[in-house]
């Protein structure tokens, strides 16, 4: 397949992403406190085979080798998250120097290798001590989060390119409190709007504190979003699609970009909103991160969802055109948006190593289709600046344990051996090509100016 990526800006960034709990392991090292995922994974029946992130990819001990691997792939950027319980073991109070020191070394190691660091503050590993006080159901957690954000911004804000407050608040709110699939495992959909509000408030409070620190980093948030499709244009399907869009996308985008919750039939807004909250939440951001994996299908008449590109190992429908549609839809609804990064997009397949090789042709195809989908959005005026493949390496896929392999690098969990899958080699060559043509355009531009 030949890709047409000509609409992407010439300094477009190509990277890969991970998160702390999914790769670091070393959960009891250097003073790290207990997180809600440590607790959740220990409860019987919550995760596949009771698997946890206690060891994961042992990245905490192997980060130097992982950094070298990223460099060998020519990654231009790397998105990682900071584990709050490493920085403040109980979620409050003085910073733990050893925890901060780890990320300090990680960031410097990236910069030494010419890779831009992109940091996420919250990728779901809340300190357990805060959960004991109600976690995100408790408004105080938002203030604790802002203090944590300030500590990290002070220490690393001079060197990281971006700081995202939250990763996928929809997952924290809905999967954590609505259906109980994720930590802390509560099952009461009525809690979701208020949790979402506290997450958004914590984002706003953190933005203010980080701005005051005056770090160099661009500040924003990462949302997971799905485009919504209907099987036919009936009033019933339209209403269902509007409600899905409200719960999935607008619940977060409206407060962030319109300083209000959506008004859609069936949508339940949070009940406790204090004066000043919406202005805090809706303050200006430097970028928006979008994570895209699949679409939402609405069909009241029960038409099965078509899957021309098949399904992933997570059983998610592959729908590259849904990424174009999503970006164009939010661009139209919320314009002017800040520049967008695709902070996650990727696919799980049951990849197997044969000797040193891991053939994953379907992943390469998936990447090409989605790269092109981003470029198509750019032709329609969407300002997209970069793409982070999820994930750099196979890792702990939350309640699905270690079965689901999203990486472009294969991890053998028995030996911790990393092997570049064919997709990683393809991505390496692709990035080299892209940088080459970026240099050529620059030279050509200079020639024209001269
Ligand atoms: C996410 C996550 C990742 C998941 C990925 C695949 O933000 O949802 O960042 O933690 O592993 O999405 O499910």
Short mmCIF file of C-alpha atoms and ligand atoms in Angstrom, two decimals:
data_model
loop_
_atom_site.label_atom_id
_atom_site.label_comp_id
_atom_site.label_asym_id
_atom_site.label_seq_id
_atom_site.Cartn_x
_atom_site.Cartn_y
_atom_site.Cartn_z
CA UNK A 1 0.00 0.00 0.00
CA UNK A 2 1.30 3.42 -0.94
CA UNK A 3 0.54 6.06 1.63
CA UNK A 4 -0.17 9.67 0.78
CA UNK A 5 1.06 11.65 3.75
CA UNK A 6 1.77 14.85 1.87
CA UNK A 7 -0.75 16.85 3.92
CA UNK A 8 1.16 16.34 7.17
CA UNK A 9 3.38 19.19 8.31
CA UNK A 10 7.02 18.59 7.45
CA UNK A 11 8.18 18.61 11.07
CA UNK A 12 5.52 16.07 12.06
CA UNK A 13 6.74 13.97 15.01
CA UNK A 14 6.80 10.16 14.97
CA UNK A 15 7.03 8.41 18.30
CA UNK A 16 5.79 5.64 20.55
CA UNK A 17 4.06 5.53 23.92
CA UNK A 18 3.98 3.58 27.18
CA UNK A 19 2.72 4.14 30.73
CA UNK A 20 4.36 3.67 34.12
CA UNK A 21 2.31 0.87 35.65
CA UNK A 22 2.25 -1.07 32.39
CA UNK A 23 6.03 -1.28 31.96
CA UNK A 24 8.02 -0.24 35.03
CA UNK A 25 7.59 -3.07 37.54
CA UNK A 26 9.76 -2.46 40.64
CA UNK A 27 6.62 -1.50 42.52
CA UNK A 28 8.34 -1.67 45.90
CA UNK A 29 11.61 -0.04 44.93
CA UNK A 30 13.03 3.31 46.05
CA UNK A 31 10.14 4.23 48.30
CA UNK A 32 7.29 3.90 45.82
CA UNK A 33 3.92 3.87 47.59
CA UNK A 34 1.07 1.49 46.86
CA UNK A 35 -1.21 2.40 43.95
CA UNK A 36 -4.83 1.44 43.33
CA UNK A 37 -3.67 -0.95 40.60
CA UNK A 38 -1.47 -2.88 43.02
CA UNK A 39 -4.49 -3.26 45.29
CA UNK A 40 -6.97 -4.03 42.51
CA UNK A 41 -4.81 -6.69 40.85
CA UNK A 42 -4.49 -8.52 44.17
CA UNK A 43 -8.24 -8.98 44.49
CA UNK A 44 -9.37 -12.36 43.14
CA UNK A 45 -11.02 -12.29 39.72
CA UNK A 46 -10.22 -8.69 38.83
CA UNK A 47 -7.46 -9.37 36.29
CA UNK A 48 -6.65 -12.36 34.07
CA UNK A 49 -4.88 -14.99 36.21
CA UNK A 50 -4.48 -12.31 38.89
CA UNK A 51 -1.70 -10.71 36.86
CA UNK A 52 -0.33 -7.37 38.04
CA UNK A 53 2.30 -4.83 37.04
CA UNK A 54 4.64 -5.92 39.85
CA UNK A 55 7.31 -6.92 37.34
CA UNK A 56 5.84 -5.98 33.94
CA UNK A 57 8.74 -5.15 31.55
CA UNK A 58 11.07 -4.36 34.45
CA UNK A 59 11.68 -1.06 32.71
CA UNK A 60 12.55 0.67 36.00
CA UNK A 61 15.73 -1.42 36.09
CA UNK A 62 16.26 -1.69 32.34
CA UNK A 63 15.52 1.82 31.18
CA UNK A 64 19.03 2.45 29.79
CA UNK A 65 18.73 -0.54 27.50
CA UNK A 66 15.20 0.54 26.52
CA UNK A 67 16.45 4.02 25.70
CA UNK A 68 19.15 2.55 23.47
CA UNK A 69 16.50 0.46 21.76
CA UNK A 70 14.39 3.57 21.10
CA UNK A 71 17.39 5.30 19.63
CA UNK A 72 18.17 2.32 17.41
CA UNK A 73 14.64 2.67 16.03
CA UNK A 74 15.12 6.36 15.35
CA UNK A 75 12.12 7.39 17.43
CA UNK A 76 11.74 11.16 17.42
CA UNK A 77 9.57 11.28 20.52
CA UNK A 78 8.60 9.08 23.44
CA UNK A 79 5.48 9.40 25.56
CA UNK A 80 5.68 7.97 29.08
CA UNK A 81 3.86 8.53 32.36
CA UNK A 82 5.08 9.37 35.82
CA UNK A 83 3.89 7.12 38.66
CA UNK A 84 2.38 9.44 41.26
CA UNK A 85 3.15 6.93 44.10
CA UNK A 86 6.85 7.15 43.25
CA UNK A 87 6.75 10.94 43.67
CA UNK A 88 4.43 11.15 46.68
CA UNK A 89 4.06 7.66 48.16
CA UNK A 90 0.87 8.58 50.05
CA UNK A 91 -0.36 11.10 47.49
CA UNK A 92 0.50 14.13 49.61
CA UNK A 93 3.45 15.86 51.17
CA UNK A 94 7.13 16.09 50.35
CA UNK A 95 8.51 14.64 47.15
CA UNK A 96 10.41 11.36 47.24
CA UNK A 97 13.77 12.26 45.73
CA UNK A 98 14.50 8.75 44.49
CA UNK A 99 11.25 8.64 42.56
CA UNK A 100 11.84 12.03 40.97
CA UNK A 101 15.42 10.99 40.26
CA UNK A 102 14.28 8.09 38.11
CA UNK A 103 12.30 10.34 35.76
CA UNK A 104 15.10 12.87 35.79
CA UNK A 105 17.47 10.22 34.43
CA UNK A 106 14.88 9.00 31.97
CA UNK A 107 14.32 12.50 30.57
CA UNK A 108 18.03 13.24 30.32
CA UNK A 109 18.60 9.86 28.70
CA UNK A 110 15.98 10.68 26.06
CA UNK A 111 17.46 14.10 25.36
CA UNK A 112 20.98 12.68 25.08
CA UNK A 113 19.65 10.38 22.38
CA UNK A 114 17.80 13.13 20.53
CA UNK A 115 14.33 11.92 21.52
CA UNK A 116 11.67 14.42 22.67
CA UNK A 117 10.17 13.50 26.05
CA UNK A 118 6.36 13.76 26.34
CA UNK A 119 5.15 13.29 29.89
CA UNK A 120 1.76 12.23 31.26
CA UNK A 121 1.04 12.89 34.92
CA UNK A 122 -1.82 10.48 35.52
CA UNK A 123 -2.10 7.16 33.75
CA UNK A 124 -4.38 5.55 36.33
CA UNK A 125 -2.01 4.70 39.20
CA UNK A 126 -3.56 6.73 42.02
CA UNK A 127 -1.80 6.44 45.40
CA UNK A 128 -3.88 4.00 47.46
CA UNK A 129 -3.89 6.36 50.46
CA UNK A 130 -5.94 8.84 48.41
CA UNK A 131 -8.33 6.09 47.33
CA UNK A 132 -8.85 5.28 51.02
CA UNK A 133 -10.28 8.82 51.32
CA UNK A 134 -12.59 8.31 48.34
CA UNK A 135 -10.16 8.82 45.47
CA UNK A 136 -11.64 10.71 42.53
CA UNK A 137 -15.06 10.75 44.22
CA UNK A 138 -13.52 13.11 46.75
CA UNK A 139 -13.09 16.70 45.54
CA UNK A 140 -9.92 17.01 47.67
CA UNK A 141 -8.12 14.58 45.34
CA UNK A 142 -8.20 17.26 42.64
CA UNK A 143 -6.21 19.61 44.88
CA UNK A 144 -3.73 16.87 45.81
CA UNK A 145 -3.24 16.19 42.09
CA UNK A 146 -2.45 19.84 41.42
CA UNK A 147 0.28 19.78 44.10
CA UNK A 148 1.75 16.66 42.52
CA UNK A 149 1.64 18.30 39.07
CA UNK A 150 3.50 21.30 40.42
CA UNK A 151 6.28 19.12 41.88
CA UNK A 152 6.78 17.34 38.56
CA UNK A 153 6.59 20.52 36.46
CA UNK A 154 9.15 22.24 38.67
CA UNK A 155 11.55 19.36 38.32
CA UNK A 156 11.09 18.30 34.69
CA UNK A 157 9.23 21.16 33.01
CA UNK A 158 12.46 22.68 31.75
CA UNK A 159 13.23 19.60 29.63
CA UNK A 160 10.06 17.80 28.57
CA UNK A 161 8.29 18.91 25.41
CA UNK A 162 4.74 18.39 26.66
CA UNK A 163 2.98 17.59 29.91
CA UNK A 164 -0.47 16.00 29.78
CA UNK A 165 -2.44 16.09 33.00
CA UNK A 166 -4.63 13.03 32.45
CA UNK A 167 -4.65 10.04 30.20
CA UNK A 168 -8.16 9.02 29.16
CA UNK A 169 -10.36 10.36 31.95
CA UNK A 170 -13.23 8.40 30.36
CA UNK A 171 -11.48 5.19 31.42
CA UNK A 172 -10.76 6.44 34.94
CA UNK A 173 -14.39 7.48 35.39
CA UNK A 174 -16.34 4.85 33.49
CA UNK A 175 -14.17 1.73 33.75
CA UNK A 176 -13.04 2.61 37.29
CA UNK A 177 -16.40 3.63 38.78
CA UNK A 178 -19.13 2.74 36.27
CA UNK A 179 -18.53 -0.88 35.26
CA UNK A 180 -15.71 -1.79 37.62
CA UNK A 181 -13.38 -3.28 35.00
CA UNK A 182 -10.48 -1.09 36.15
CA UNK A 183 -9.21 0.05 39.54
CA UNK A 184 -10.69 0.97 41.95
CA UNK A 185 -13.40 -1.36 40.63
CA UNK A 186 -16.61 0.38 41.69
CA UNK A 187 -19.75 -0.50 39.75
CA UNK A 188 -22.19 2.38 39.86
CA UNK A 189 -22.78 4.29 36.62
CA UNK A 190 -24.39 7.10 38.63
CA UNK A 191 -20.94 7.97 40.02
CA UNK A 192 -19.37 8.59 36.60
CA UNK A 193 -20.38 12.24 35.98
CA UNK A 194 -19.09 13.42 39.37
CA UNK A 195 -15.83 11.51 39.01
CA UNK A 196 -15.42 13.03 35.55
CA UNK A 197 -15.97 16.49 37.02
CA UNK A 198 -13.31 15.99 39.68
CA UNK A 199 -10.87 14.72 37.05
CA UNK A 200 -11.54 17.78 34.90
CA UNK A 201 -11.25 20.06 37.90
CA UNK A 202 -7.92 18.46 38.81
CA UNK A 203 -6.78 19.12 35.25
CA UNK A 204 -7.71 22.80 35.57
CA UNK A 205 -6.08 23.22 38.99
CA UNK A 206 -2.93 21.50 37.72
CA UNK A 207 -2.84 23.69 34.60
CA UNK A 208 -2.89 26.83 36.77
CA UNK A 209 -0.15 25.57 39.08
CA UNK A 210 2.05 24.44 36.22
CA UNK A 211 1.60 27.74 34.37
CA UNK A 212 2.68 29.56 37.53
CA UNK A 213 5.86 27.49 37.66
CA UNK A 214 6.45 28.82 34.18
CA UNK A 215 7.84 25.61 32.78
CA UNK A 216 8.88 25.43 29.14
CA UNK A 217 6.61 22.49 28.46
CA UNK A 218 3.41 22.71 26.43
CA UNK A 219 0.47 21.78 28.63
CA UNK A 220 -2.63 19.78 27.74
CA UNK A 221 -4.66 16.63 28.29
CA UNK A 222 -5.08 13.27 26.55
CA UNK A 223 -8.59 12.01 25.79
CA UNK A 224 -9.64 8.69 24.28
CA UNK A 225 -12.25 9.29 21.68
CA UNK A 226 -14.34 7.28 19.26
CA UNK A 227 -16.19 8.42 16.19
CA UNK A 228 -19.82 7.37 16.22
CA UNK A 229 -21.52 5.65 13.27
CA UNK A 230 -25.15 4.65 12.72
CA UNK A 231 -26.46 1.83 10.54
CA UNK A 232 -29.18 4.09 9.13
CA UNK A 233 -30.29 7.66 9.59
CA UNK A 234 -33.41 7.08 11.72
CA UNK A 235 -34.44 9.36 14.62
CA UNK A 236 -33.79 6.46 17.05
CA UNK A 237 -30.28 5.86 15.77
CA UNK A 238 -29.56 9.57 15.70
CA UNK A 239 -30.64 9.94 19.34
CA UNK A 240 -28.54 6.96 20.37
CA UNK A 241 -25.53 8.33 18.49
CA UNK A 242 -25.95 11.74 20.13
CA UNK A 243 -26.03 10.15 23.59
CA UNK A 244 -22.96 8.01 22.91
CA UNK A 245 -21.10 11.06 21.60
CA UNK A 246 -22.13 13.02 24.70
CA UNK A 247 -20.95 10.36 27.15
CA UNK A 248 -17.76 9.52 25.36
CA UNK A 249 -16.56 12.76 23.82
CA UNK A 250 -18.60 15.80 24.86
CA UNK A 251 -18.55 15.03 28.60
CA UNK A 252 -14.86 15.97 28.42
CA UNK A 253 -14.56 18.21 25.35
CA UNK A 254 -17.45 20.55 26.26
CA UNK A 255 -16.07 21.60 29.67
CA UNK A 256 -12.54 21.87 28.26
CA UNK A 257 -13.44 23.92 25.21
CA UNK A 258 -16.87 25.44 25.92
CA UNK A 259 -16.79 25.68 29.73
CA UNK A 260 -20.13 23.86 29.97
CA UNK A 261 -21.51 20.33 30.08
CA UNK A 262 -23.43 19.14 27.02
CA UNK A 263 -27.22 19.22 26.93
CA UNK A 264 -28.29 16.03 25.24
CA UNK A 265 -31.37 13.88 25.84
CA UNK A 266 -30.49 11.18 28.38
CA UNK A 267 -27.13 12.71 29.32
CA UNK A 268 -26.63 13.20 33.07
CA UNK A 269 -24.29 16.05 34.06
CA UNK A 270 -22.39 16.11 37.35
CA UNK A 271 -24.48 17.36 40.27
CA UNK A 272 -21.83 19.15 42.34
CA UNK A 273 -20.18 21.95 40.43
CA UNK A 274 -18.79 24.88 42.42
CA UNK A 275 -18.48 28.49 41.32
CA UNK A 276 -15.33 28.98 39.29
CA UNK A 277 -14.91 25.31 38.36
CA UNK A 278 -15.85 25.68 34.71
CA UNK A 279 -13.47 28.58 34.09
CA UNK A 280 -10.63 26.62 35.66
CA UNK A 281 -11.40 23.57 33.55
CA UNK A 282 -11.79 25.56 30.36
CA UNK A 283 -8.53 27.49 30.49
CA UNK A 284 -6.39 27.61 27.40
CA UNK A 285 -4.36 24.52 26.52
CA UNK A 286 -1.28 24.27 24.31
CA UNK A 287 -2.19 20.92 22.80
CA UNK A 288 -4.83 18.21 22.81
CA UNK A 289 -3.87 14.53 22.85
CA UNK A 290 -6.24 12.14 21.11
CA UNK A 291 -6.13 8.36 21.63
CA UNK A 292 -8.01 6.42 19.00
CA UNK A 293 -8.59 2.68 18.76
CA UNK A 294 -12.02 1.97 17.35
CA UNK A 295 -15.44 3.43 16.63
CA UNK A 296 -18.86 3.24 18.26
CA UNK A 297 -21.65 1.62 16.27
CA UNK A 298 -25.32 2.50 16.84
CA UNK A 299 -28.03 0.38 15.33
CA UNK A 300 -31.43 0.18 17.02
CA UNK A 301 -32.53 -2.22 14.26
CA UNK A 302 -29.68 -4.56 15.18
CA UNK A 303 -27.59 -4.35 12.00
CA UNK A 304 -24.27 -6.03 12.78
CA UNK A 305 -21.23 -3.80 12.69
CA UNK A 306 -19.34 -4.22 9.42
CA UNK A 307 -15.65 -5.00 9.83
CA UNK A 308 -13.95 -4.75 6.42
CA UNK A 309 -10.52 -4.61 8.07
CA UNK A 310 -11.27 -7.26 10.68
CA UNK A 311 -10.90 -7.15 14.43
CA UNK A 312 -7.96 -6.91 16.81
CA UNK A 313 -7.00 -9.33 19.56
CA UNK A 314 -9.02 -7.08 21.91
CA UNK A 315 -11.97 -7.83 19.60
CA UNK A 316 -12.11 -4.16 18.61
CA UNK A 317 -13.23 -3.35 15.06
CA UNK A 318 -10.46 -1.84 12.94
CA UNK A 319 -11.79 1.38 11.44
CA UNK A 320 -9.12 3.73 10.09
CA UNK A 321 -11.66 6.06 8.43
CA UNK A 322 -13.15 6.52 11.89
CA UNK A 323 -9.97 8.33 12.90
CA UNK A 324 -10.34 10.80 10.04
CA UNK A 325 -14.01 11.28 10.89
CA UNK A 326 -13.30 11.79 14.58
CA UNK A 327 -10.62 14.43 13.96
CA UNK A 328 -12.77 16.26 11.45
CA UNK A 329 -15.84 16.08 13.70
CA UNK A 330 -14.09 17.55 16.75
CA UNK A 331 -12.38 20.13 14.57
CA UNK A 332 -15.79 21.30 13.35
CA UNK A 333 -17.47 21.20 16.73
CA UNK A 334 -14.75 22.80 18.85
CA UNK A 335 -12.79 25.03 16.53
CA UNK A 336 -10.38 26.62 17.25
CA UNK A 337 -8.71 23.63 18.90
CA UNK A 338 -5.08 23.72 19.95
CA UNK A 339 -2.66 21.58 17.91
CA UNK A 340 -3.46 17.87 18.18
CA UNK A 341 -1.14 14.94 18.83
CA UNK A 342 -2.36 11.41 18.22
CA UNK A 343 -1.03 10.29 21.59
CA UNK A 344 -2.09 6.65 21.10
CA UNK A 345 -3.15 4.40 18.29
CA UNK A 346 -2.20 0.79 17.93
CA UNK A 347 -3.29 -2.80 17.77
CA UNK A 348 -2.96 -6.04 19.75
CA UNK A 349 -2.19 -9.29 17.94
CA UNK A 350 -1.02 -12.60 19.41
CA UNK A 351 2.53 -12.17 18.10
CA UNK A 352 4.98 -15.04 18.46
CA UNK A 353 8.76 -14.94 18.28
CA UNK A 354 10.53 -17.34 15.91
CA UNK A 355 14.18 -17.12 16.81
CA UNK A 356 14.98 -13.44 16.79
CA UNK A 357 12.14 -12.54 14.46
CA UNK A 358 8.55 -11.61 15.05
CA UNK A 359 6.47 -11.36 11.89
CA UNK A 360 3.51 -8.99 12.37
CA UNK A 361 2.45 -7.93 8.87
CA UNK A 362 -1.08 -7.07 9.99
CA UNK A 363 0.28 -4.47 12.41
CA UNK A 364 2.28 -2.79 9.65
CA UNK A 365 -0.87 -2.63 7.55
CA UNK A 366 -2.78 -1.18 10.51
CA UNK A 367 -0.14 1.52 10.98
CA UNK A 368 -0.16 2.52 7.32
CA UNK A 369 -3.94 2.77 7.25
CA UNK A 370 -4.02 4.94 10.36
CA UNK A 371 -1.13 7.18 9.29
CA UNK A 372 -3.01 7.84 6.12
CA UNK A 373 -6.21 8.47 8.06
CA UNK A 374 -4.40 11.22 10.00
CA UNK A 375 -3.10 12.76 6.78
CA UNK A 376 -6.64 12.76 5.36
CA UNK A 377 -7.82 14.73 8.39
CA UNK A 378 -5.01 17.20 7.77
CA UNK A 379 -6.29 17.78 4.21
CA UNK A 380 -9.54 18.88 5.85
CA UNK A 381 -7.89 21.49 8.01
CA UNK A 382 -7.10 19.54 11.19
CA UNK A 383 -3.85 20.71 12.79
CA UNK A 384 -2.10 17.43 13.73
CA UNK A 385 1.51 17.59 14.88
CA UNK A 386 2.53 14.08 15.80
CA UNK A 387 1.72 10.41 16.19
CA UNK A 388 2.65 8.03 19.00
CA UNK A 389 2.22 4.35 18.32
CA UNK A 390 0.77 2.40 21.27
CA UNK A 391 2.88 0.77 22.37
CA UNK A 392 6.65 0.85 22.23
CA UNK A 393 6.71 -2.68 23.67
CA UNK A 394 4.33 -5.42 24.77
CA UNK A 395 3.24 -4.67 28.31
CA UNK A 396 0.69 -5.16 31.08
CA UNK A 397 -2.69 -4.60 29.47
CA UNK A 398 -4.56 -3.88 32.71
CA UNK A 399 -7.33 -6.38 33.47
CA UNK A 400 -6.33 -8.36 30.35
CA UNK A 401 -2.91 -9.07 31.88
CA UNK A 402 -0.01 -9.97 29.61
CA UNK A 403 -1.94 -11.76 26.87
CA UNK A 404 -2.60 -8.75 24.69
CA UNK A 405 0.48 -7.69 22.76
CA UNK A 406 0.31 -4.10 21.51
CA UNK A 407 4.05 -3.55 21.12
CA UNK A 408 6.18 -3.01 18.07
CA UNK A 409 8.81 -4.58 20.30
CA UNK A 410 8.16 -8.11 21.54
CA UNK A 411 8.79 -8.82 25.22
CA UNK A 412 9.53 -12.33 26.45
CA UNK A 413 8.33 -12.01 30.03
CA UNK A 414 10.28 -15.06 31.24
CA UNK A 415 13.64 -13.60 30.22
CA UNK A 416 12.76 -9.90 29.66
CA UNK A 417 14.35 -10.21 26.23
CA UNK A 418 13.20 -7.53 23.80
CA UNK A 419 12.97 -8.30 20.09
CA UNK A 420 12.11 -5.77 17.41
CA UNK A 421 9.03 -7.04 15.59
CA UNK A 422 8.90 -6.53 11.82
CA UNK A 423 6.66 -3.53 12.53
CA UNK A 424 9.42 -1.88 14.59
CA UNK A 425 11.88 -2.35 11.73
CA UNK A 426 9.34 -1.05 9.26
CA UNK A 427 8.64 1.98 11.52
CA UNK A 428 12.39 2.62 11.87
CA UNK A 429 12.82 2.71 8.08
CA UNK A 430 9.67 4.78 7.67
CA UNK A 431 10.85 7.38 10.21
CA UNK A 432 14.28 7.53 8.54
CA UNK A 433 12.55 8.18 5.20
CA UNK A 434 10.33 10.86 6.67
CA UNK A 435 13.26 12.68 8.30
CA UNK A 436 15.15 12.43 5.02
CA UNK A 437 12.35 14.04 3.05
CA UNK A 438 11.84 16.69 5.76
CA UNK A 439 15.49 17.65 5.37
CA UNK A 440 15.11 17.71 1.58
CA UNK A 441 12.06 20.00 1.72
CA UNK A 442 13.91 22.31 4.08
CA UNK A 443 16.87 22.48 1.74
CA UNK A 444 14.54 23.09 -1.20
CA UNK A 445 12.72 25.83 0.75
CA UNK A 446 16.02 27.48 1.57
CA UNK A 447 17.01 27.31 -2.09
CA UNK A 448 13.75 29.05 -3.05
CA UNK A 449 14.27 31.77 -0.42
CA UNK A 450 17.86 32.24 -1.57
C1 LIG B 1 -5.05 3.74 27.24
C2 LIG B 1 -4.08 3.20 27.53
C3 LIG B 1 -3.27 2.07 27.44
C4 LIG B 1 -3.87 0.83 26.92
C5 LIG B 1 -4.22 0.94 25.47
C6 LIG B 1 -4.76 -0.34 24.90
O1 LIG B 1 -4.66 4.91 27.40
O2 LIG B 1 -6.12 3.17 27.09
O3 LIG B 1 -3.22 4.27 27.53
O4 LIG B 1 -2.94 1.98 28.78
O5 LIG B 1 -2.93 -0.15 27.09
O6 LIG B 1 -5.19 1.90 25.29
O7 LIG B 1 -5.93 -0.71 25.54
#
